PDB file of C-alpha atoms in Angstrom:
ATOM      1  CA  THR A   1     -67.298 112.473 -71.895  1.00 51.00           C
ATOM      2  CA  LYS A   2     -68.376 113.801 -75.253  1.00 45.00           C
ATOM      3  CA  SER A   3     -72.084 112.961 -74.812  1.00 46.00           C
ATOM      4  CA  GLY A   4     -72.038 114.395 -71.316  1.00 47.00           C
ATOM      5  CA  GLY A   5     -70.401 117.538 -72.622  1.00 45.00           C
ATOM      6  CA  ASN A   6     -73.046 117.879 -75.326  1.00 47.00           C
ATOM      7  CA  ALA A   7     -75.832 117.463 -72.779  1.00 45.00           C
ATOM      8  CA  ALA A   8     -74.272 120.072 -70.524  1.00 45.00           C
ATOM      9  CA  THR A   9     -73.918 122.439 -73.462  1.00 47.00           C
ATOM     10  CA  ALA A  10     -77.549 121.878 -74.468  1.00 45.00           C
ATOM     11  CA  CYS A  11     -78.760 122.512 -70.924  1.00 46.00           C
ATOM     12  CA  SER A  12     -76.656 125.633 -70.743  1.00 49.00           C
ATOM     13  CA  GLY A  13     -78.062 126.825 -74.059  1.00 51.00           C
ATOM     14  CA  ALA A  14     -81.626 126.182 -72.912  1.00 48.00           C
ATOM     15  CA  LYS A  15     -80.985 128.127 -69.720  1.00 50.00           C
ATOM     16  CA  ASP A  16     -79.522 130.989 -71.694  1.00 52.00           C
ATOM     17  CA  THR A  17     -82.608 131.024 -73.941  1.00 49.00           C
ATOM     18  CA  ASP A  18     -84.955 131.039 -70.953  1.00 53.00           C
ATOM     19  CA  ASN A  19     -82.924 133.809 -69.356  1.00 54.00           C
ATOM     20  CA  ASP A  20     -83.030 135.796 -72.581  1.00 52.00           C
ATOM     21  CA  ASN A  21     -86.812 135.391 -72.823  1.00 52.00           C
ATOM     22  CA  ASP A  22     -87.237 136.415 -69.189  1.00 54.00           C
ATOM     23  CA  SER A  23     -84.948 139.358 -69.756  1.00 52.00           C
ATOM     24  CA  ILE A  24     -86.858 140.483 -72.849  1.00 46.00           C
ATOM     25  CA  ALA A  25     -90.211 140.126 -71.086  1.00 49.00           C
ATOM     26  CA  GLY A  26     -88.930 141.938 -68.029  1.00 52.00           C
ATOM     27  CA  SER A  27     -87.497 144.736 -70.122  1.00 49.00           C
ATOM     28  CA  LEU A  28     -90.733 145.160 -72.063  1.00 50.00           C
ATOM     29  CA  PHE A  29     -92.908 145.371 -68.980  1.00 52.00           C
ATOM     30  CA  GLY A  30     -90.363 147.608 -67.265  1.00 51.00           C
ATOM     31  CA  PHE A  31     -90.477 149.943 -70.247  1.00 47.00           C
ATOM     32  CA  ALA A  32     -94.277 149.855 -70.234  1.00 50.00           C
ATOM     33  CA  SER A  33     -94.406 150.731 -66.536  1.00 50.00           C
ATOM     34  CA  TYR A  34     -92.074 153.660 -67.154  1.00 45.00           C
ATOM     35  CA  MET A  35     -94.098 154.898 -70.110  1.00 47.00           C
ATOM     36  CA  ALA A  36     -97.348 154.454 -68.208  1.00 46.00           C
ATOM     37  CA  ARG A  37     -96.362 157.208 -65.794  1.00 47.00           C
ATOM     38  CA  GLY A  38     -96.814 159.732 -68.579  1.00 48.00           C
ATOM     39  CA  PHE A  39    -100.144 158.280 -69.682  1.00 50.00           C
ATOM     40  CA  LYS A  40    -101.798 157.972 -66.288  1.00 49.00           C
ATOM     41  CA  SER A  41    -102.618 161.644 -65.897  1.00 45.00           C
ATOM     42  CA  THR A  42    -104.290 161.828 -69.295  1.00 47.00           C
ATOM     43  CA  VAL A  43    -105.768 158.447 -70.202  1.00 47.00           C
ATOM     44  CA  VAL A  44    -107.557 157.653 -66.962  1.00 40.00           C
ATOM     45  CA  GLU A  45    -109.289 161.018 -66.971  1.00 41.00           C
ATOM     46  CA  ALA A  46    -110.301 160.761 -70.623  1.00 44.00           C
ATOM     47  CA  ILE A  47    -111.758 157.273 -71.088  1.00 51.00           C
ATOM     48  CA  LYS A  48    -113.494 157.235 -74.441  1.00 54.00           C
ATOM     49  CA  THR A  49    -117.146 156.309 -74.717  1.00 54.00           C
ATOM     50  CA  VAL A  50    -118.184 153.356 -76.829  1.00 57.00           C
ATOM     51  CA  PRO A  51    -119.678 154.135 -80.242  1.00 59.00           C
ATOM     52  CA  GLU A  52    -122.995 152.423 -80.886  1.00 59.00           C
ATOM     53  CA  ILE A  53    -123.661 150.093 -83.779  1.00 58.00           C
ATOM     54  CA  LEU A  54    -126.813 151.788 -85.012  1.00 56.00           C
ATOM     55  CA  GLY A  55    -129.792 149.800 -86.226  1.00 60.00           C
ATOM     56  CA  GLU A  56    -133.088 150.750 -87.796  1.00 67.00           C
ATOM     57  CA  ASP A  57    -134.688 150.917 -84.320  1.00 78.00           C
ATOM     58  CA  ASP A  58    -133.708 150.968 -80.649  1.00 83.00           C
ATOM     59  CA  GLU A  59    -134.147 147.204 -80.239  1.00 86.00           C
ATOM     60  CA  THR A  60    -131.861 146.413 -83.161  1.00 87.00           C
ATOM     61  CA  THR A  61    -129.259 148.836 -81.846  1.00 87.00           C
ATOM     62  CA  GLU A  62    -129.294 147.173 -78.431  1.00 90.00           C
ATOM     63  CA  LEU A  63    -129.168 143.641 -79.857  1.00 91.00           C
ATOM     64  CA  LEU A  64    -126.141 144.436 -81.996  1.00 91.00           C
ATOM     65  CA  ASN A  65    -124.547 146.611 -79.330  1.00 89.00           C
ATOM     66  CA  PRO A  66    -125.412 145.109 -75.903  1.00 91.00           C
ATOM     67  CA  ARG A  67    -125.606 147.665 -73.116  1.00 87.00           C
ATOM     68  CA  ASP A  68    -122.660 147.641 -70.757  1.00 88.00           C
ATOM     69  CA  ASP A  69    -123.066 150.532 -68.335  1.00 86.00           C
ATOM     70  CA  ARG A  70    -120.803 149.193 -65.609  1.00 88.00           C
ATOM     71  CA  PRO A  71    -118.098 151.746 -64.772  1.00 89.00           C
ATOM     72  CA  LEU A  72    -114.516 150.732 -65.425  1.00 90.00           C
ATOM     73  CA  SER A  73    -112.943 149.009 -62.449  1.00 91.00           C
ATOM     74  CA  MET A  74    -109.592 150.099 -61.060  1.00 90.00           C
ATOM     75  CA  GLU A  75    -108.005 147.002 -62.620  1.00 91.00           C
ATOM     76  CA  GLU A  76    -109.455 147.829 -66.031  1.00 93.00           C
ATOM     77  CA  ARG A  77    -108.242 151.421 -65.827  1.00 91.00           C
ATOM     78  CA  ASP A  78    -104.760 150.277 -64.832  1.00 90.00           C
ATOM     79  CA  ALA A  79    -104.779 147.735 -67.678  1.00 91.00           C
ATOM     80  CA  ILE A  80    -105.732 150.443 -70.195  1.00 91.00           C
ATOM     81  CA  VAL A  81    -102.898 152.656 -68.994  1.00 87.00           C
ATOM     82  CA  LEU A  82    -100.407 149.791 -69.228  1.00 87.00           C
ATOM     83  CA  MET A  83    -101.586 148.624 -72.653  1.00 87.00           C
ATOM     84  CA  LYS A  84    -101.431 152.144 -74.090  1.00 84.00           C
ATOM     85  CA  ALA A  85     -97.843 152.362 -72.872  1.00 79.00           C
ATOM     86  CA  PHE A  86     -96.968 149.744 -75.503  1.00 75.00           C
ATOM     87  CA  CYS A  87     -98.476 151.850 -78.296  1.00 72.00           C
ATOM     88  CA  ALA A  88     -96.867 154.818 -79.976  1.00 64.00           C
ATOM     89  CA  ARG A  89     -98.411 158.215 -79.324  1.00 61.00           C
ATOM     90  CA  PRO A  90     -99.597 160.018 -82.474  1.00 57.00           C
ATOM     91  CA  SER A  91     -96.571 162.044 -83.530  1.00 55.00           C
ATOM     92  CA  THR A  92     -96.608 161.729 -87.293  1.00 57.00           C
ATOM     93  CA  PRO A  93     -99.184 162.008 -90.070  1.00 61.00           C
ATOM     94  CA  ASP A  94     -98.257 158.495 -91.202  1.00 64.00           C
ATOM     95  CA  ASP A  95    -100.052 155.766 -89.199  1.00 63.00           C
ATOM     96  CA  LEU A  96     -97.548 153.182 -90.435  1.00 68.00           C
ATOM     97  CA  VAL A  97     -94.950 154.434 -87.949  1.00 66.00           C
ATOM     98  CA  GLY A  98     -97.144 153.490 -84.999  1.00 61.00           C
ATOM     99  CA  GLN A  99     -98.076 150.189 -86.624  1.00 63.00           C
ATOM    100  CA  TYR A 100     -94.447 149.175 -87.145  1.00 66.00           C
ATOM    101  CA  LEU A 101     -93.562 150.089 -83.567  1.00 63.00           C
ATOM    102  CA  ALA A 102     -96.464 147.996 -82.283  1.00 60.00           C
ATOM    103  CA  LYS A 103     -95.439 145.029 -84.419  1.00 64.00           C
ATOM    104  CA  GLY A 104     -91.879 145.385 -83.163  1.00 66.00           C
ATOM    105  CA  PHE A 105     -93.067 144.783 -79.611  1.00 61.00           C
ATOM    106  CA  SER A 106     -94.937 141.628 -80.600  1.00 60.00           C
ATOM    107  CA  ARG A 107     -91.869 140.241 -82.382  1.00 67.00           C
ATOM    108  CA  CYS A 108     -89.886 140.457 -79.141  1.00 65.00           C
ATOM    109  CA  LEU A 109     -92.037 137.623 -77.775  1.00 63.00           C
ATOM    110  CA  PRO A 110     -92.453 135.368 -80.829  1.00 61.00           C
ATOM    111  CA  SER A 111     -93.519 132.243 -78.927  1.00 69.00           C
ATOM    112  CA  GLN A 112     -96.421 133.791 -77.042  1.00 75.00           C
ATOM    113  CA  THR A 113     -98.844 136.642 -77.527  1.00 80.00           C
ATOM    114  CA  PRO A 114     -98.915 139.400 -74.880  1.00 85.00           C
ATOM    115  CA  PRO A 115    -101.526 139.238 -72.105  1.00 90.00           C
ATOM    116  CA  VAL A 116    -104.966 140.813 -72.356  1.00 93.00           C
ATOM    117  CA  LEU A 117    -107.582 141.567 -69.699  1.00 94.00           C
ATOM    118  CA  THR A 118    -110.937 139.957 -70.497  1.00 96.00           C
ATOM    119  CA  MET A 119    -114.191 139.725 -68.546  1.00 95.00           C
ATOM    120  CA  ASP A 120    -113.041 136.295 -67.336  1.00 94.00           C
ATOM    121  CA  GLY A 121    -109.531 137.325 -66.322  1.00 93.00           C
ATOM    122  CA  VAL A 122    -106.132 137.655 -67.974  1.00 93.00           C
ATOM    123  CA  VAL A 123    -105.399 135.468 -71.007  1.00 94.00           C
ATOM    124  CA  ARG A 124    -102.994 135.517 -73.938  1.00 92.00           C
ATOM    125  CA  GLY A 125    -104.031 137.707 -76.847  1.00 91.00           C
ATOM    126  CA  LYS A 126    -104.703 134.769 -79.169  1.00 92.00           C
ATOM    127  CA  ASP A 127    -107.150 133.323 -76.623  1.00 95.00           C
ATOM    128  CA  ALA A 128    -109.069 136.582 -76.111  1.00 96.00           C
ATOM    129  CA  ARG A 129    -111.972 137.691 -78.289  1.00 97.00           C
ATOM    130  CA  LEU A 130    -113.125 141.164 -79.313  1.00 97.00           C
ATOM    131  CA  CYS A 131    -116.821 142.084 -79.290  1.00 95.00           C
ATOM    132  CA  HIS A 132    -118.567 141.748 -82.627  1.00 94.00           C
ATOM    133  CA  HIS A 133    -122.169 142.665 -83.473  1.00 93.00           C
ATOM    134  CA  GLY A 134    -123.698 141.323 -80.260  1.00 94.00           C
ATOM    135  CA  LEU A 135    -122.166 137.821 -80.170  1.00 95.00           C
ATOM    136  CA  GLU A 136    -120.652 138.754 -76.811  1.00 95.00           C
ATOM    137  CA  ALA A 137    -124.096 138.720 -75.155  1.00 95.00           C
ATOM    138  CA  PHE A 138    -124.344 134.924 -75.245  1.00 95.00           C
ATOM    139  CA  GLY A 139    -121.763 133.892 -72.693  1.00 92.00           C
ATOM    140  CA  VAL A 140    -118.750 133.355 -74.955  1.00 95.00           C
ATOM    141  CA  PRO A 141    -115.677 133.167 -72.671  1.00 95.00           C
ATOM    142  CA  ASN A 142    -112.645 135.491 -72.629  1.00 96.00           C
ATOM    143  CA  VAL A 143    -114.310 138.482 -74.278  1.00 97.00           C
ATOM    144  CA  VAL A 144    -112.657 141.898 -73.955  1.00 97.00           C
ATOM    145  CA  ARG A 145    -115.103 144.571 -72.811  1.00 95.00           C
ATOM    146  CA  ARG A 146    -115.874 146.945 -75.655  1.00 92.00           C
ATOM    147  CA  VAL A 147    -114.941 150.018 -73.617  1.00 91.00           C
ATOM    148  CA  VAL A 148    -111.558 148.486 -72.736  1.00 93.00           C
ATOM    149  CA  HIS A 149    -110.902 147.664 -76.387  1.00 93.00           C
ATOM    150  CA  GLU A 150    -111.935 151.146 -77.544  1.00 89.00           C
ATOM    151  CA  ASN A 151    -109.361 152.703 -75.230  1.00 89.00           C
ATOM    152  CA  ALA A 152    -106.466 150.495 -76.365  1.00 89.00           C
ATOM    153  CA  LYS A 153    -107.312 149.465 -79.928  1.00 88.00           C
ATOM    154  CA  GLU A 154    -103.717 149.409 -81.186  1.00 83.00           C
ATOM    155  CA  TYR A 155    -102.625 147.099 -78.379  1.00 87.00           C
ATOM    156  CA  HIS A 156    -105.438 144.593 -78.853  1.00 90.00           C
ATOM    157  CA  SER A 157    -105.260 144.519 -82.649  1.00 86.00           C
ATOM    158  CA  MET A 158    -101.569 144.918 -83.503  1.00 81.00           C
ATOM    159  CA  VAL A 159     -99.601 144.030 -80.374  1.00 82.00           C
ATOM    160  CA  ALA A 160    -101.684 141.244 -78.818  1.00 87.00           C
ATOM    161  CA  GLY A 161    -103.332 140.111 -82.058  1.00 87.00           C
ATOM    162  CA  CYS A 162    -106.774 139.495 -80.538  1.00 94.00           C
ATOM    163  CA  PRO A 163    -109.261 138.015 -83.025  1.00 95.00           C
ATOM    164  CA  ARG A 164    -112.859 139.174 -83.237  1.00 96.00           C
ATOM    165  CA  LEU A 165    -115.677 136.939 -82.086  1.00 96.00           C
ATOM    166  CA  ASN A 166    -117.000 134.768 -84.884  1.00 95.00           C
ATOM    167  CA  ILE A 167    -119.843 132.344 -85.386  1.00 94.00           C
ATOM    168  CA  ASN A 168    -117.687 129.318 -84.542  1.00 94.00           C
ATOM    169  CA  ASP A 169    -116.902 130.817 -81.118  1.00 95.00           C
ATOM    170  CA  LEU A 170    -120.636 131.146 -80.521  1.00 95.00           C
ATOM    171  CA  ILE A 171    -121.355 127.569 -81.636  1.00 94.00           C
ATOM    172  CA  MET A 172    -118.702 126.130 -79.308  1.00 93.00           C
ATOM    173  CA  SER A 173    -119.949 128.246 -76.411  1.00 93.00           C
ATOM    174  CA  LEU A 174    -123.597 127.258 -76.863  1.00 91.00           C
ATOM    175  CA  ARG A 175    -122.634 123.581 -76.828  1.00 90.00           C
ATOM    176  CA  GLU A 176    -121.472 124.028 -73.242  1.00 89.00           C
ATOM    177  CA  GLN A 177    -124.525 125.838 -71.888  1.00 89.00           C
ATOM    178  CA  VAL A 178    -128.310 125.862 -71.732  1.00 89.00           C
ATOM    179  CA  LEU A 179    -129.828 129.254 -72.485  1.00 89.00           C
ATOM    180  CA  GLU A 180    -132.379 130.626 -70.055  1.00 93.00           C
ATOM    181  CA  GLU A 181    -135.701 131.781 -71.442  1.00 94.00           C
ATOM    182  CA  ALA A 182    -134.792 135.479 -71.600  1.00 94.00           C
ATOM    183  CA  MET A 183    -131.497 134.747 -73.337  1.00 94.00           C
ATOM    184  CA  LEU A 184    -133.158 132.360 -75.793  1.00 93.00           C
ATOM    185  CA  ILE A 185    -135.685 135.068 -76.721  1.00 95.00           C
ATOM    186  CA  ARG A 186    -132.827 137.507 -77.199  1.00 95.00           C
ATOM    187  CA  PHE A 187    -131.031 135.012 -79.439  1.00 94.00           C
ATOM    188  CA  LEU A 188    -134.111 134.449 -81.609  1.00 94.00           C
ATOM    189  CA  LYS A 189    -134.487 138.204 -82.074  1.00 94.00           C
ATOM    190  CA  TRP A 190    -130.765 138.763 -82.648  1.00 95.00           C
ATOM    191  CA  TRP A 191    -130.069 136.021 -85.188  1.00 94.00           C
ATOM    192  CA  PRO A 192    -132.053 137.389 -88.200  1.00 92.00           C
ATOM    193  CA  LYS A 193    -130.639 140.881 -87.594  1.00 91.00           C
ATOM    194  CA  PHE A 194    -127.095 139.500 -87.455  1.00 92.00           C
ATOM    195  CA  CYS A 195    -127.702 137.542 -90.680  1.00 91.00           C
ATOM    196  CA  ARG A 196    -128.665 140.783 -92.404  1.00 88.00           C
ATOM    197  CA  ILE A 197    -125.262 142.234 -91.524  1.00 86.00           C
ATOM    198  CA  ASP A 198    -123.331 139.113 -92.528  1.00 84.00           C
ATOM    199  CA  ASN A 199    -125.135 136.989 -95.088  1.00 81.00           C
ATOM    200  CA  GLY A 200    -122.420 134.352 -94.946  1.00 84.00           C
ATOM    201  CA  VAL A 201    -123.480 133.129 -91.491  1.00 86.00           C
ATOM    202  CA  GLU A 202    -126.919 131.945 -92.592  1.00 83.00           C
ATOM    203  CA  ARG A 203    -125.521 128.509 -93.435  1.00 85.00           C
ATOM    204  CA  PHE A 204    -124.632 128.010 -89.755  1.00 86.00           C
ATOM    205  CA  GLY A 205    -128.278 128.323 -88.679  1.00 80.00           C
ATOM    206  CA  ILE A 206    -128.868 124.548 -88.563  1.00 78.00           C
ATOM    207  CA  ARG A 207    -125.789 124.002 -86.347  1.00 79.00           C
ATOM    208  CA  LEU A 208    -127.008 126.648 -83.933  1.00 75.00           C
TER     209      LEU A 208
END
């Protein structure tokens, strides 16, 4: 009857929506795989090094820019190639062109942010965190390696919309863990140096 017809129509509409979303996602990743063929020969052989956040001495530099000398894994290299396939190559003096193209990709999947490879596995962009002044050294989950971010900045920032680590991320992480002696010493050395960079975080000292 009429109610049954409405239910059938609603179900059909929901299926069509799901199919459309699957189709859009499939098309995007298919396009990325195609584009990645052109990037693979250049990007993988030219992984950028990570710029240091310089301090007044070597210790400060290392505290604000934790050493991460591990070579990129095959999965990380493949992820960089794939992520760069979603970003426009520099072909115009105006950076806005690339930015609008990147935002266009993200609008194709309005209900979910694209995936990102973190040190804990693959998560949605909104759940990933970008390194920020040494906060990543204290066991905060779902952090993107700095070298991975440096090689696909446009994807992480404009396409996936990954936020930077902030003091609240650190507070929530420390609630779930007990720092070992070496890490506690590092934290006590790091905190005053971090406060010098961002004076606004001093008020969180009591909570930490």
